[in-house]
XYZ file of C-alpha atoms in Angstrom:
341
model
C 167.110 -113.590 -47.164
C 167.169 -111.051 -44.173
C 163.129 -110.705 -44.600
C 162.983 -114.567 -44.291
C 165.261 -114.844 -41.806
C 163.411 -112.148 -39.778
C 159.974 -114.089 -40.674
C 161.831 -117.009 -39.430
C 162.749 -115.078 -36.032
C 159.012 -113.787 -35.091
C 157.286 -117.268 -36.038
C 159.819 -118.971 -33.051
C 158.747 -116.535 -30.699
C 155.508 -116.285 -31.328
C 155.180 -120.319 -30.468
C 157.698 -119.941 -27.864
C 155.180 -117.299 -26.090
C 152.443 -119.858 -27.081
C 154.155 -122.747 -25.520
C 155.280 -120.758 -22.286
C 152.237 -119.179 -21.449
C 150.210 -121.409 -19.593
C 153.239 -122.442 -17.341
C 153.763 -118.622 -16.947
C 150.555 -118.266 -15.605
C 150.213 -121.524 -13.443
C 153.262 -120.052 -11.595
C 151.620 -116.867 -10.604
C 148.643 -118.622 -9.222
C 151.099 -119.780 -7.103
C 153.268 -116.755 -6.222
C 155.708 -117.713 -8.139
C 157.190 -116.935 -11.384
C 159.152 -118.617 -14.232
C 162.743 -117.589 -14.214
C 164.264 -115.743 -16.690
C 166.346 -113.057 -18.093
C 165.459 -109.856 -20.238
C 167.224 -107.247 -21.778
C 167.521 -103.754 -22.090
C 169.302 -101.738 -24.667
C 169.294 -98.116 -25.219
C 172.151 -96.028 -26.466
C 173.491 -93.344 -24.067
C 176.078 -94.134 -21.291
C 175.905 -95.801 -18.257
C 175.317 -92.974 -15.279
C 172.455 -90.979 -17.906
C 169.021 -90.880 -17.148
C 167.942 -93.989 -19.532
C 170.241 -95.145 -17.329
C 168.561 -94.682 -14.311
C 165.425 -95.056 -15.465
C 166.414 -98.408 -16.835
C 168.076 -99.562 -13.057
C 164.767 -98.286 -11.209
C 162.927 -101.071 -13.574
C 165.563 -103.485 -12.883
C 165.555 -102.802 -9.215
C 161.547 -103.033 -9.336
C 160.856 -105.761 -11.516
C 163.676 -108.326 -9.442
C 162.307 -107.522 -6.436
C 158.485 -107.737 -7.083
C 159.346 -111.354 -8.598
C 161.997 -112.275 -5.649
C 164.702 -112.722 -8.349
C 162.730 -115.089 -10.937
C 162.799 -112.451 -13.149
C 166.578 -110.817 -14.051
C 166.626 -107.715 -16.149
C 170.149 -106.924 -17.386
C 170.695 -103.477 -18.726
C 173.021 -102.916 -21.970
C 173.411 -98.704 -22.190
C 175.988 -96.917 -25.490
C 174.334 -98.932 -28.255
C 175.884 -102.290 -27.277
C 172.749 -104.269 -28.856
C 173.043 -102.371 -31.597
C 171.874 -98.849 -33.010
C 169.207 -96.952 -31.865
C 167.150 -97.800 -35.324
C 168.458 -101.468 -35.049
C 167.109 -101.856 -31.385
C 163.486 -100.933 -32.282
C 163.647 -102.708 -35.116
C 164.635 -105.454 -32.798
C 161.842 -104.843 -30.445
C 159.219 -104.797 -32.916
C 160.336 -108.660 -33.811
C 160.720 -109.608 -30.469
C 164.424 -110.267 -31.103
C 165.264 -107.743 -28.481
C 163.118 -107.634 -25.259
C 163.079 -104.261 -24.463
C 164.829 -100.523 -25.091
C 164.103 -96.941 -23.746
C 163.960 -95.138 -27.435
C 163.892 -91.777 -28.539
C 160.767 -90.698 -29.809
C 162.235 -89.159 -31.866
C 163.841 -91.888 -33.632
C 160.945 -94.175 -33.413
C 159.058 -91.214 -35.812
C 161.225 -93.110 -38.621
C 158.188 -96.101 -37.777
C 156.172 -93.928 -36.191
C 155.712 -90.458 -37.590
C 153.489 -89.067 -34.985
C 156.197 -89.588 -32.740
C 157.984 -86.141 -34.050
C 155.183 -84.276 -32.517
C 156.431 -82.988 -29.815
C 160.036 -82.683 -31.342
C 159.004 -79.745 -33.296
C 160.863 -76.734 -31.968
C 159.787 -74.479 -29.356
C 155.952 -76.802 -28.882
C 156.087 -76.773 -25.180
C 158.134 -74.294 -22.776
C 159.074 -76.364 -19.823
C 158.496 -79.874 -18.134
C 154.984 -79.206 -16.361
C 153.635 -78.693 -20.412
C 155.389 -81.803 -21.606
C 153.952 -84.200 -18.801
C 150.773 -82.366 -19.080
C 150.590 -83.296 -23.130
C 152.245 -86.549 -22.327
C 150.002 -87.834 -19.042
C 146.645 -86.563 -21.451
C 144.428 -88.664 -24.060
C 146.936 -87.369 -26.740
C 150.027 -88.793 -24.752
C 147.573 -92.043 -24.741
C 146.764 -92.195 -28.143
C 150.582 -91.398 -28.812
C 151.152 -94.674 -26.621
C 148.682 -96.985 -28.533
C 150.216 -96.321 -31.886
C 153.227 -98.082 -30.681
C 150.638 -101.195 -30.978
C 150.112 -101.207 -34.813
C 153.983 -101.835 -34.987
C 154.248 -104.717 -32.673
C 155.628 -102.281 -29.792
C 154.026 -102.000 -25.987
C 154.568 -98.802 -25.217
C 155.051 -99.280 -21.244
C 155.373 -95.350 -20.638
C 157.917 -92.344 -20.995
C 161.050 -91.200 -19.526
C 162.231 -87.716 -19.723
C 165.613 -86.443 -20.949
C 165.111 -83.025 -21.067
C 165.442 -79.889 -23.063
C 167.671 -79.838 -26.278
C 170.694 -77.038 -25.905
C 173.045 -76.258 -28.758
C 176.775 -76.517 -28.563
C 179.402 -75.485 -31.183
C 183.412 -74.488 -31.809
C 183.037 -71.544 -33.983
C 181.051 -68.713 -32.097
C 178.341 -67.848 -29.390
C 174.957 -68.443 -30.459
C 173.063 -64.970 -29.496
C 170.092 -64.926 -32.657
C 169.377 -67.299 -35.438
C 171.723 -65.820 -37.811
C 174.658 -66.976 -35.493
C 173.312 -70.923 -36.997
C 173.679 -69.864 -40.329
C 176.810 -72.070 -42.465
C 177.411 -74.285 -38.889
C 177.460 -78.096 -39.429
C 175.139 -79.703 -36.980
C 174.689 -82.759 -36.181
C 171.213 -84.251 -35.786
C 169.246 -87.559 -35.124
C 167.391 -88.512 -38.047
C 164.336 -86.781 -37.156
C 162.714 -84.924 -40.033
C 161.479 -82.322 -37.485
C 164.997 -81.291 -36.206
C 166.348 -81.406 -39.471
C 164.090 -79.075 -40.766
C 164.378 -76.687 -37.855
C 167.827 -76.928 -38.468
C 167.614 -75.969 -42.374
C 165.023 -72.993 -41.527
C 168.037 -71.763 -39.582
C 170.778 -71.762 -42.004
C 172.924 -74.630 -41.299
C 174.185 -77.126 -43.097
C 172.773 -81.145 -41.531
C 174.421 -84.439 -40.460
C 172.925 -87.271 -39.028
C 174.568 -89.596 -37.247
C 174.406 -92.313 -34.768
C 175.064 -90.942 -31.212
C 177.884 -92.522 -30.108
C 179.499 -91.499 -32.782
C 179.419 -87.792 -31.883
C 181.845 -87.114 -29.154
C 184.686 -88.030 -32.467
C 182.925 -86.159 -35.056
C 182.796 -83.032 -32.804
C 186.763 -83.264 -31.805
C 187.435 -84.049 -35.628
C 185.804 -81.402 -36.971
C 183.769 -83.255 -39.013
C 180.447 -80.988 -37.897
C 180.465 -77.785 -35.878
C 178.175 -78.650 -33.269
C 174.880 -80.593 -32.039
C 172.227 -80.353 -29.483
C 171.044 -82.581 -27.100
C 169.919 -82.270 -22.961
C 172.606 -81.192 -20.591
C 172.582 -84.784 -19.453
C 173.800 -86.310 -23.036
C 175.992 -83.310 -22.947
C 177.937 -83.661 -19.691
C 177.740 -87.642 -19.007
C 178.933 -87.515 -23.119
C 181.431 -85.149 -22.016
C 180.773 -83.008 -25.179
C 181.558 -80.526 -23.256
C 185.633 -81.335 -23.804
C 185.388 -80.675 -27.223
C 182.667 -77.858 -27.504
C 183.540 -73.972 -26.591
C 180.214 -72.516 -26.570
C 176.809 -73.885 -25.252
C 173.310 -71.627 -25.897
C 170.170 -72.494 -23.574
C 167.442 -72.459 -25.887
C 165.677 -75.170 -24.727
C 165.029 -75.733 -28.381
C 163.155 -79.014 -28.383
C 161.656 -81.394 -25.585
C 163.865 -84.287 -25.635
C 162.059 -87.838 -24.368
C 161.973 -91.551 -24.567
C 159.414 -93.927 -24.700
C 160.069 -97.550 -22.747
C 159.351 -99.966 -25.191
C 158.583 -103.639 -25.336
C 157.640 -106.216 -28.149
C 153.636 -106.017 -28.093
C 153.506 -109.861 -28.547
C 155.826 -110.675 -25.307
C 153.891 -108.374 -23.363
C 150.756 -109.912 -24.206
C 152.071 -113.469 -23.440
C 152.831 -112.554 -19.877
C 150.459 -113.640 -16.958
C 148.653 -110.518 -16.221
C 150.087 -110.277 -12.264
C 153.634 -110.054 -14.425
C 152.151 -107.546 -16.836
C 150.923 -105.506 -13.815
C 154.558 -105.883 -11.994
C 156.218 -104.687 -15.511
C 153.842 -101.654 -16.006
C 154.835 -100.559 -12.101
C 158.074 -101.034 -12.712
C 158.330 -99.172 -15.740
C 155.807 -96.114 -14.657
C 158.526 -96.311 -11.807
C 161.368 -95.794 -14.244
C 159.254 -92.862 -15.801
C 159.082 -91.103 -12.382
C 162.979 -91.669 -11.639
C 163.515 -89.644 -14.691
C 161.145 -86.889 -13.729
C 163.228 -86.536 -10.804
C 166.367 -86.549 -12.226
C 166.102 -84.403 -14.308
C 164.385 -81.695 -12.327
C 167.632 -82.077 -9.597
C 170.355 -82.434 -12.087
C 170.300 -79.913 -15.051
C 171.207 -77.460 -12.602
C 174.072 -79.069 -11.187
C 175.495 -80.239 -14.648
C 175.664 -76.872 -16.340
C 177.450 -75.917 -12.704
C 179.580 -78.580 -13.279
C 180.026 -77.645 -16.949
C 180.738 -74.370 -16.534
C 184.546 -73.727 -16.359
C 184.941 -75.890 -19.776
C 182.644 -73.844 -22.379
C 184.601 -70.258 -23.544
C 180.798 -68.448 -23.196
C 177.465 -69.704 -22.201
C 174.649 -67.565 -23.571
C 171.121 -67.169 -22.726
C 169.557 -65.960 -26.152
C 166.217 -64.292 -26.244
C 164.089 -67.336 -27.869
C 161.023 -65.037 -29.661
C 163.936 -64.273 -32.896
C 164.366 -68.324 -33.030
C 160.694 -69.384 -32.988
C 159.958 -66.904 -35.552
C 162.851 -68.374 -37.455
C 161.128 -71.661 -37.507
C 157.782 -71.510 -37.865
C 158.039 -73.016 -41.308
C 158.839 -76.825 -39.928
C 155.802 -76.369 -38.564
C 153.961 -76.529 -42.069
C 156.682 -78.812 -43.470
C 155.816 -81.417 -41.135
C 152.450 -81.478 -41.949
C 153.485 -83.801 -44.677
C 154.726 -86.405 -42.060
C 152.488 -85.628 -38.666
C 148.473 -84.926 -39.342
C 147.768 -81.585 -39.276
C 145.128 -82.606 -37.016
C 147.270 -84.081 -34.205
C 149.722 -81.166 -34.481
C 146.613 -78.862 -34.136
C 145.039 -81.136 -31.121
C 148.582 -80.348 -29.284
C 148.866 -76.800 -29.649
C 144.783 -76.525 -28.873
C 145.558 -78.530 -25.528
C 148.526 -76.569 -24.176
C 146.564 -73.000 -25.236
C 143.774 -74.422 -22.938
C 146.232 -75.587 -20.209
C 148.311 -72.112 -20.089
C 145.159 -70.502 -19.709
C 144.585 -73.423 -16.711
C 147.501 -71.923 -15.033
């Protein structure tokens, strides 16, 4: 029933778009465009860099149309879970969400790639991989799956937080219940480090970390402080563990159905969003662990070459989700591109 209901779903669209299109277009021609209303979900608060990133679309798209178009932004999963919002996406049921990669690997596998830990040490490598033919081909996968990929937005560098004691070398992760996205790549760094795994849905977190339910998590200083994990957590290690990032996403079939002076307005708009999350989160790590500072017992710096050792078996592990290939292709590119520098 919820196949044929979902069948049901995509076939109305799908003539909707058909029926729509030419008027779309006539409008255009004429400077003008059809009115209407899209959404955004994603599932961090309002204030956190989806967040931004999602009101620089808004603010782009509106005025680019002079109001036709009105993008309303939904932020802390209220259209749903992460997983339920692509899978809304993908049947056109949603019209648009900025999604973790990392969660869109559970359609996507490839999408883990740059999730495994320790792949690139700092922004200028991620935008490097990401702005590259690999970051393209990354992009155009999304198209297989009935998802426009419209372009990234950066949320940073994973840190790990935890009530029981300071994280100085791998063994300190050993028996600690950590929570993690369901990303087989985390998970299995996560194992290869001793602890004990539960995935959960974000906003559930913030209550499973007061509870005691799990020890700790990791996520970017910005999930941390705008989350306010940082009430309930004592210690926070900067590891930068794993490169945390999004992808703007839009159903492939709705995208495709636009007139193309939209589709060029909605690409602007989102490469916008893309660059207002560059910037954020170059100005505000520093300013949230400043921030954060007075409510963690110890912040450590630990040396990282004791961790990456620790993990290198994901790294093979994976190979049974991500091509070997691809994973190869990555670390080929950013040996080249160190060299560059």
């Amino acid at each position: 029933m919820k196949r044929l209901i979902v069948l049901l779903l995509t076939l109305v669209l799908v003539l909707a778009a058909c029926g729509g299109g030419g008027d779309s277009a006539s409008n255009a021609e004429d400077g003008e465009f059809k009115e209407q209303t899209w959404k955004i979900g994603f599932n961090t608060v309002e204030g956190s860099v989806r967040d931004v990133a999602a009101k620089k679309f808004k603010e782009t798209v509106e005025a680019e149309t002079d109001g036709a178009v009105t993008v309303e932004i939904y932020p802390n999963e209220e259209l749903g879970s992460a997983q339920e919002m692509i899978e809304s996406v993908q049947v056109g049921a949603l019209d648009m969400q900025i999604a973790g990669a990392n969660m869109m690997a559970n359609t996507i596998p490839e999408y883990a790639t740059l999730s495994l830990p320790f792949l690139v040490k700092d922004f200028d490598e991620a935008h490097a991989v990401l702005d590259s033919e690999i970051g393209d081909k990354l992009k155009a996968m999304g198209e297989e799956q009935g998802i426009k990929v419209l372009s990234d937005v950066e949320l940073g560098f994973a840190q790990i937080t935890n009530n029981v004691h300071p994280i100085n070398k791998p063994e300190d992760l050993e028996g600690l219940k950590m929570r993690s996205p369901n990303d087989k790549s985390l998970i299995e760094t996560f194992k290869a480090l001793g602890s004990s795994v539960s995935t959960m849905p974000f906003t559930e977190v913030y209550l499973a970390l007061s509870q005691g339910v799990v020890d700790g998590q990791f996520n970017p200083l910005d999930a941390i402080y705008e989350t306010k994990f940082h009430e309930v957590q004592d210690h926070l290690a900067l590891l930068n563990l794993t490169y945390y990032y999004s992808y703007f996403i839009m159903n492939q079939g709705a995208f495709d159905g636009l007139d193309p002076e939209l589709q060029k307005i909605v690409q602007k708009a989102a490469n916008e969003a893309r660059d207002a999350s560059y910037e954020f989160t170059a100005n505000k790590d520093e300013e949230m662990l400043k921030q954060m500072e007075d409510s963690f017992v110890e912040i450590t710096e630990p040396d990282v070459a004791p961790f990456q050792e620790a993990v290198k078996p994901v790294y093979t592990k994976m190979e049974d989700v991500i091509d070997p290939e691809l994973i190869k292709e990555v670390e080929t590119f950013l040996e080249e591109y160190r060299s560059e520098q």
